[in-house]
């Protein structure tokens, strides 16, 4: 694998399941002196990179940025930007009393890679409770979340992805929950659901998404929302933005770092919203518990 990354300045891992590919490829990238980014939604893959490569990546003066994608990175950037509005960008660790992530999809027609990852990733999912990473409750709690148009009020179920681990690694948060709309989850779990099909010249599907990230700190609240089309396609501008910034040399830190930790979150979100297929970012005020 070292030969495959020799001479690279940055390596982007798009090949899951990341439980199998992330650590070997990231290790080879660090050894070659290359930055590493991936698109993982898998919590154990993110944790494995932190456990194994923090010190080696710092010694090599490179960055390892897992989950720079729709799952993981987008919510992490939104949470970090919301915290900055609440004064969380002051020197010292970021801190929040509570963070809630809610994801709406009008459909989820999974790729073959998503199905393969689902079969491979059987690890217990994690949330943050009482300021610590802990196992998510079973059965998963369900509630209703009010998204912006066109989704509105929707039933959601607790289903944390990699954003829980990425956020927890750079934000001291008391409670962190992540929810997904139930209807697309039913589609995902149906083996008869077809894969996505392209509906325009760019290759994007017609799927619509919304990501709400609500942050509470010291009695003040912010809710930032991202919306757009095709959760798979939108990962491309997200990770590409990360590559450009790493190669430009404007690193906040080296080692293994979350997207909101290594990049200026609000600036990245602004840049993404200006790209043709990037997410649209807005601030909303209604936080429905």
Short mmCIF file of C-alpha atoms in Angstrom, two decimals:
data_model
loop_
_atom_site.label_atom_id
_atom_site.label_comp_id
_atom_site.label_asym_id
_atom_site.label_seq_id
_atom_site.Cartn_x
_atom_site.Cartn_y
_atom_site.Cartn_z
CA UNK A 1 0.00 0.00 0.00
CA UNK A 2 2.95 2.30 0.55
CA UNK A 3 3.73 2.19 -3.18
CA UNK A 4 0.18 3.30 -3.99
CA UNK A 5 0.51 6.54 -1.99
CA UNK A 6 4.19 7.28 -2.66
CA UNK A 7 4.65 10.84 -3.82
CA UNK A 8 1.10 11.90 -2.91
CA UNK A 9 0.51 15.15 -1.07
CA UNK A 10 -2.97 14.12 0.05
CA UNK A 11 -4.90 10.86 -0.04
CA UNK A 12 -8.70 10.68 -0.17
CA UNK A 13 -10.17 7.33 0.84
CA UNK A 14 -13.59 6.79 -0.77
CA UNK A 15 -13.54 2.99 -0.49
CA UNK A 16 -15.45 1.45 2.39
CA UNK A 17 -16.19 -0.37 4.51
CA UNK A 18 -13.84 2.00 6.33
CA UNK A 19 -13.56 -0.43 9.22
CA UNK A 20 -11.35 -2.37 6.80
CA UNK A 21 -9.73 0.35 4.72
CA UNK A 22 -9.28 3.47 6.85
CA UNK A 23 -6.50 2.47 9.22
CA UNK A 24 -4.25 0.67 6.67
CA UNK A 25 -4.52 3.46 4.10
CA UNK A 26 -4.17 6.25 6.66
CA UNK A 27 -1.13 4.53 8.17
CA UNK A 28 0.48 4.29 4.74
CA UNK A 29 -0.37 7.93 4.01
CA UNK A 30 1.21 9.17 7.24
CA UNK A 31 4.32 7.09 6.58
CA UNK A 32 4.54 8.70 3.13
CA UNK A 33 4.14 12.19 4.58
CA UNK A 34 0.74 12.71 2.97
CA UNK A 35 -2.42 14.16 4.45
CA UNK A 36 -5.33 11.71 4.69
CA UNK A 37 -9.07 12.29 4.44
CA UNK A 38 -11.98 9.87 4.20
CA UNK A 39 -15.76 9.72 3.95
CA UNK A 40 -16.55 7.33 6.77
CA UNK A 41 -19.88 7.25 8.56
CA UNK A 42 -18.57 4.45 10.82
CA UNK A 43 -17.85 5.45 14.40
CA UNK A 44 -15.28 2.68 15.09
CA UNK A 45 -13.24 3.68 12.05
CA UNK A 46 -12.92 7.25 13.32
CA UNK A 47 -11.95 6.07 16.80
CA UNK A 48 -9.36 3.64 15.41
CA UNK A 49 -7.60 6.49 13.59
CA UNK A 50 -7.48 8.59 16.76
CA UNK A 51 -6.16 5.69 18.80
CA UNK A 52 -3.45 4.61 16.37
CA UNK A 53 -2.29 7.67 14.43
CA UNK A 54 -2.49 10.75 16.66
CA UNK A 55 1.18 10.81 17.60
CA UNK A 56 2.57 9.46 14.28
CA UNK A 57 0.65 12.03 12.24
CA UNK A 58 1.83 14.85 14.49
CA UNK A 59 5.41 13.64 14.17
CA UNK A 60 5.04 13.58 10.38
CA UNK A 61 3.44 17.06 10.42
CA UNK A 62 0.43 15.84 8.46
CA UNK A 63 -3.30 15.82 9.09
CA UNK A 64 -5.60 12.82 9.27
CA UNK A 65 -9.20 13.99 8.84
CA UNK A 66 -11.80 11.24 9.01
CA UNK A 67 -15.46 11.72 8.00
CA UNK A 68 -15.00 14.79 5.78
CA UNK A 69 -18.34 14.04 4.14
CA UNK A 70 -22.12 14.26 4.48
CA UNK A 71 -22.15 11.95 7.49
CA UNK A 72 -19.74 13.12 10.16
CA UNK A 73 -18.11 16.19 8.69
CA UNK A 74 -21.13 18.28 7.73
CA UNK A 75 -22.73 18.03 11.19
CA UNK A 76 -19.33 18.61 12.83
CA UNK A 77 -18.81 21.81 10.84
CA UNK A 78 -22.33 23.02 11.61
CA UNK A 79 -21.92 22.33 15.33
CA UNK A 80 -18.56 24.11 15.43
CA UNK A 81 -19.89 27.13 13.55
CA UNK A 82 -22.93 27.33 15.85
CA UNK A 83 -20.67 27.18 18.89
CA UNK A 84 -18.56 30.01 17.52
CA UNK A 85 -21.68 32.17 17.39
CA UNK A 86 -22.21 31.38 21.07
CA UNK A 87 -18.68 32.37 21.98
CA UNK A 88 -17.28 28.86 21.64
CA UNK A 89 -14.39 29.99 19.46
CA UNK A 90 -12.56 31.55 22.39
CA UNK A 91 -9.17 30.06 23.38
CA UNK A 92 -9.38 26.69 25.09
CA UNK A 93 -11.56 23.65 24.45
CA UNK A 94 -14.92 24.17 22.79
CA UNK A 95 -17.78 23.52 25.19
CA UNK A 96 -21.51 22.90 24.79
CA UNK A 97 -24.20 21.80 27.20
CA UNK A 98 -26.16 19.98 24.53
CA UNK A 99 -25.92 19.24 20.81
CA UNK A 100 -28.67 17.61 18.75
CA UNK A 101 -28.23 16.48 15.15
CA UNK A 102 -31.32 15.66 13.08
CA UNK A 103 -31.18 14.36 9.49
CA UNK A 104 -34.09 14.34 7.04
CA UNK A 105 -34.05 12.48 3.72
CA UNK A 106 -36.97 12.26 1.32
CA UNK A 107 -35.68 8.84 0.29
CA UNK A 108 -32.68 6.63 0.84
CA UNK A 109 -31.84 4.43 -2.09
CA UNK A 110 -28.52 2.95 -0.91
CA UNK A 111 -25.43 2.30 -2.99
CA UNK A 112 -23.75 -1.10 -2.95
CA UNK A 113 -21.10 0.43 -0.71
CA UNK A 114 -23.70 1.51 1.83
CA UNK A 115 -25.16 -1.98 1.92
CA UNK A 116 -21.71 -3.54 2.31
CA UNK A 117 -20.88 -1.16 5.14
CA UNK A 118 -24.17 -1.92 6.88
CA UNK A 119 -23.38 -5.64 6.87
CA UNK A 120 -19.85 -5.02 8.13
CA UNK A 121 -20.55 -2.39 10.78
CA UNK A 122 -22.21 -4.26 13.63
CA UNK A 123 -20.53 -2.28 16.44
CA UNK A 124 -22.60 -0.78 19.23
CA UNK A 125 -23.34 2.85 18.34
CA UNK A 126 -22.21 5.62 20.66
CA UNK A 127 -23.72 8.85 21.95
CA UNK A 128 -22.48 11.36 24.52
CA UNK A 129 -24.26 11.38 27.87
CA UNK A 130 -23.05 12.97 31.06
CA UNK A 131 -20.05 14.30 29.16
CA UNK A 132 -18.80 10.86 28.11
CA UNK A 133 -19.00 8.63 25.07
CA UNK A 134 -21.34 5.82 25.99
CA UNK A 135 -23.48 3.18 24.34
CA UNK A 136 -26.64 4.38 22.65
CA UNK A 137 -29.83 3.14 24.36
CA UNK A 138 -31.55 0.06 23.01
CA UNK A 139 -34.26 0.30 21.82
CA UNK A 140 -33.43 3.57 20.11
CA UNK A 141 -35.53 6.53 21.34
CA UNK A 142 -37.96 8.05 18.86
CA UNK A 143 -39.37 11.57 18.76
CA UNK A 144 -40.59 14.26 16.34
CA UNK A 145 -38.37 16.93 14.84
CA UNK A 146 -39.57 20.01 12.97
CA UNK A 147 -37.34 20.61 9.96
CA UNK A 148 -37.56 23.54 7.62
CA UNK A 149 -39.47 23.27 4.33
CA UNK A 150 -40.15 20.99 2.55
CA UNK A 151 -39.91 18.42 5.34
CA UNK A 152 -41.65 20.05 8.31
CA UNK A 153 -42.53 17.89 11.33
CA UNK A 154 -41.22 14.35 10.90
CA UNK A 155 -40.86 11.25 13.10
CA UNK A 156 -37.19 10.56 13.80
CA UNK A 157 -35.29 7.81 15.58
CA UNK A 158 -31.93 7.97 17.35
CA UNK A 159 -29.27 6.73 14.92
CA UNK A 160 -25.81 8.20 15.54
CA UNK A 161 -23.17 8.16 12.83
CA UNK A 162 -19.54 9.32 12.82
CA UNK A 163 -20.45 12.91 13.79
CA UNK A 164 -20.80 11.82 17.42
CA UNK A 165 -17.16 10.73 17.59
CA UNK A 166 -15.79 13.62 15.53
CA UNK A 167 -17.60 16.23 17.63
CA UNK A 168 -16.74 14.54 20.94
CA UNK A 169 -13.04 14.65 20.08
CA UNK A 170 -12.89 18.45 20.06
CA UNK A 171 -15.98 19.68 21.90
CA UNK A 172 -16.63 19.11 25.60
CA UNK A 173 -20.34 18.40 25.37
CA UNK A 174 -22.67 17.21 28.09
CA UNK A 175 -25.30 15.56 25.89
CA UNK A 176 -25.00 14.73 22.20
CA UNK A 177 -27.77 12.98 20.27
CA UNK A 178 -28.23 12.24 16.59
CA UNK A 179 -31.52 11.37 14.85
CA UNK A 180 -32.59 10.18 11.41
CA UNK A 181 -36.03 10.43 9.83
CA UNK A 182 -37.74 7.04 10.05
CA UNK A 183 -39.19 6.74 6.53
CA UNK A 184 -35.83 6.61 4.67
CA UNK A 185 -34.48 4.23 7.30
CA UNK A 186 -37.25 1.80 6.37
CA UNK A 187 -36.14 2.06 2.72
CA UNK A 188 -32.52 1.50 3.69
CA UNK A 189 -33.39 -1.68 5.56
CA UNK A 190 -35.48 -3.08 2.70
CA UNK A 191 -33.29 -5.36 0.55
CA UNK A 192 -35.55 -4.61 -2.41
CA UNK A 193 -34.84 -0.85 -2.42
CA UNK A 194 -32.91 -0.04 -5.62
CA UNK A 195 -29.67 1.94 -5.77
CA UNK A 196 -29.80 5.65 -6.61
CA UNK A 197 -30.09 6.70 -10.24
CA UNK A 198 -28.68 9.83 -11.84
CA UNK A 199 -31.23 12.47 -12.86
CA UNK A 200 -28.96 15.15 -14.30
CA UNK A 201 -25.72 15.53 -16.22
CA UNK A 202 -23.69 15.76 -13.00
CA UNK A 203 -24.77 12.27 -11.92
CA UNK A 204 -26.75 13.38 -8.88
CA UNK A 205 -29.89 11.57 -7.83
CA UNK A 206 -33.13 13.40 -7.03
CA UNK A 207 -32.80 12.72 -3.28
CA UNK A 208 -33.28 15.76 -1.04
CA UNK A 209 -31.73 16.15 2.42
CA UNK A 210 -31.68 18.45 5.42
CA UNK A 211 -29.33 18.43 8.39
CA UNK A 212 -30.25 20.42 11.49
CA UNK A 213 -27.65 20.92 14.22
CA UNK A 214 -28.93 22.55 17.41
CA UNK A 215 -26.46 23.71 20.04
CA UNK A 216 -27.20 24.91 23.57
CA UNK A 217 -24.62 26.62 25.78
CA UNK A 218 -25.19 28.58 28.99
CA UNK A 219 -28.88 29.03 28.25
CA UNK A 220 -28.34 30.31 24.70
CA UNK A 221 -29.21 28.35 21.56
CA UNK A 222 -28.28 28.28 17.89
CA UNK A 223 -29.64 26.03 15.18
CA UNK A 224 -27.79 25.85 11.87
CA UNK A 225 -29.24 23.89 8.97
CA UNK A 226 -27.83 22.51 5.73
CA UNK A 227 -29.98 21.36 2.84
CA UNK A 228 -29.38 20.10 -0.65
CA UNK A 229 -29.53 17.19 -2.99
CA UNK A 230 -27.97 13.70 -2.93
CA UNK A 231 -26.08 12.75 0.24
CA UNK A 232 -23.52 10.82 -1.80
CA UNK A 233 -22.82 13.56 -4.34
CA UNK A 234 -22.58 16.34 -1.74
CA UNK A 235 -19.69 14.53 -0.07
CA UNK A 236 -17.53 15.37 -3.11
CA UNK A 237 -17.40 19.16 -2.60
CA UNK A 238 -17.03 18.67 1.15
CA UNK A 239 -13.95 16.47 0.92
CA UNK A 240 -12.55 18.47 -2.02
CA UNK A 241 -12.74 21.64 0.08
CA UNK A 242 -10.76 19.83 2.77
CA UNK A 243 -8.08 18.75 0.30
CA UNK A 244 -7.66 22.27 -1.06
CA UNK A 245 -7.27 23.72 2.41
CA UNK A 246 -4.77 21.08 3.51
CA UNK A 247 -2.65 21.61 0.41
CA UNK A 248 -2.77 25.37 0.89
CA UNK A 249 -0.95 24.81 4.18
CA UNK A 250 -3.32 26.68 6.44
CA UNK A 251 -3.42 24.01 9.13
CA UNK A 252 -4.77 24.77 12.56
CA UNK A 253 -3.24 21.55 13.84
CA UNK A 254 -1.69 18.29 12.72
CA UNK A 255 -2.37 14.74 13.81
CA UNK A 256 -5.84 13.20 13.75
CA UNK A 257 -8.40 15.98 13.76
CA UNK A 258 -12.12 16.47 13.23
CA UNK A 259 -13.26 18.71 10.35
CA UNK A 260 -14.44 21.49 12.67
CA UNK A 261 -11.22 21.26 14.64
CA UNK A 262 -8.76 21.63 11.79
CA UNK A 263 -10.72 23.93 9.47
CA UNK A 264 -12.47 27.29 10.16
CA UNK A 265 -15.99 25.90 10.18
CA UNK A 266 -18.01 28.95 9.21
CA UNK A 267 -15.60 29.78 6.38
CA UNK A 268 -15.78 26.22 5.03
CA UNK A 269 -19.58 26.24 5.14
CA UNK A 270 -19.68 29.56 3.30
CA UNK A 271 -17.36 28.19 0.63
CA UNK A 272 -19.43 25.01 0.26
CA UNK A 273 -22.68 26.93 -0.10
CA UNK A 274 -21.14 28.84 -3.01
CA UNK A 275 -20.30 25.68 -4.98
CA UNK A 276 -22.80 24.50 -7.62
CA UNK A 277 -23.67 21.26 -5.82
CA UNK A 278 -22.79 22.18 -2.24
CA UNK A 279 -25.27 22.41 0.65
CA UNK A 280 -27.26 25.56 1.34
CA UNK A 281 -26.62 26.83 4.88
CA UNK A 282 -29.10 28.83 6.95
CA UNK A 283 -29.77 29.71 10.55
CA UNK A 284 -33.07 28.59 12.05
CA UNK A 285 -34.49 29.40 15.45
CA UNK A 286 -37.16 26.76 16.16
CA UNK A 287 -35.61 23.94 18.16
CA UNK A 288 -38.28 21.32 18.73
CA UNK A 289 -37.51 18.93 21.51
#
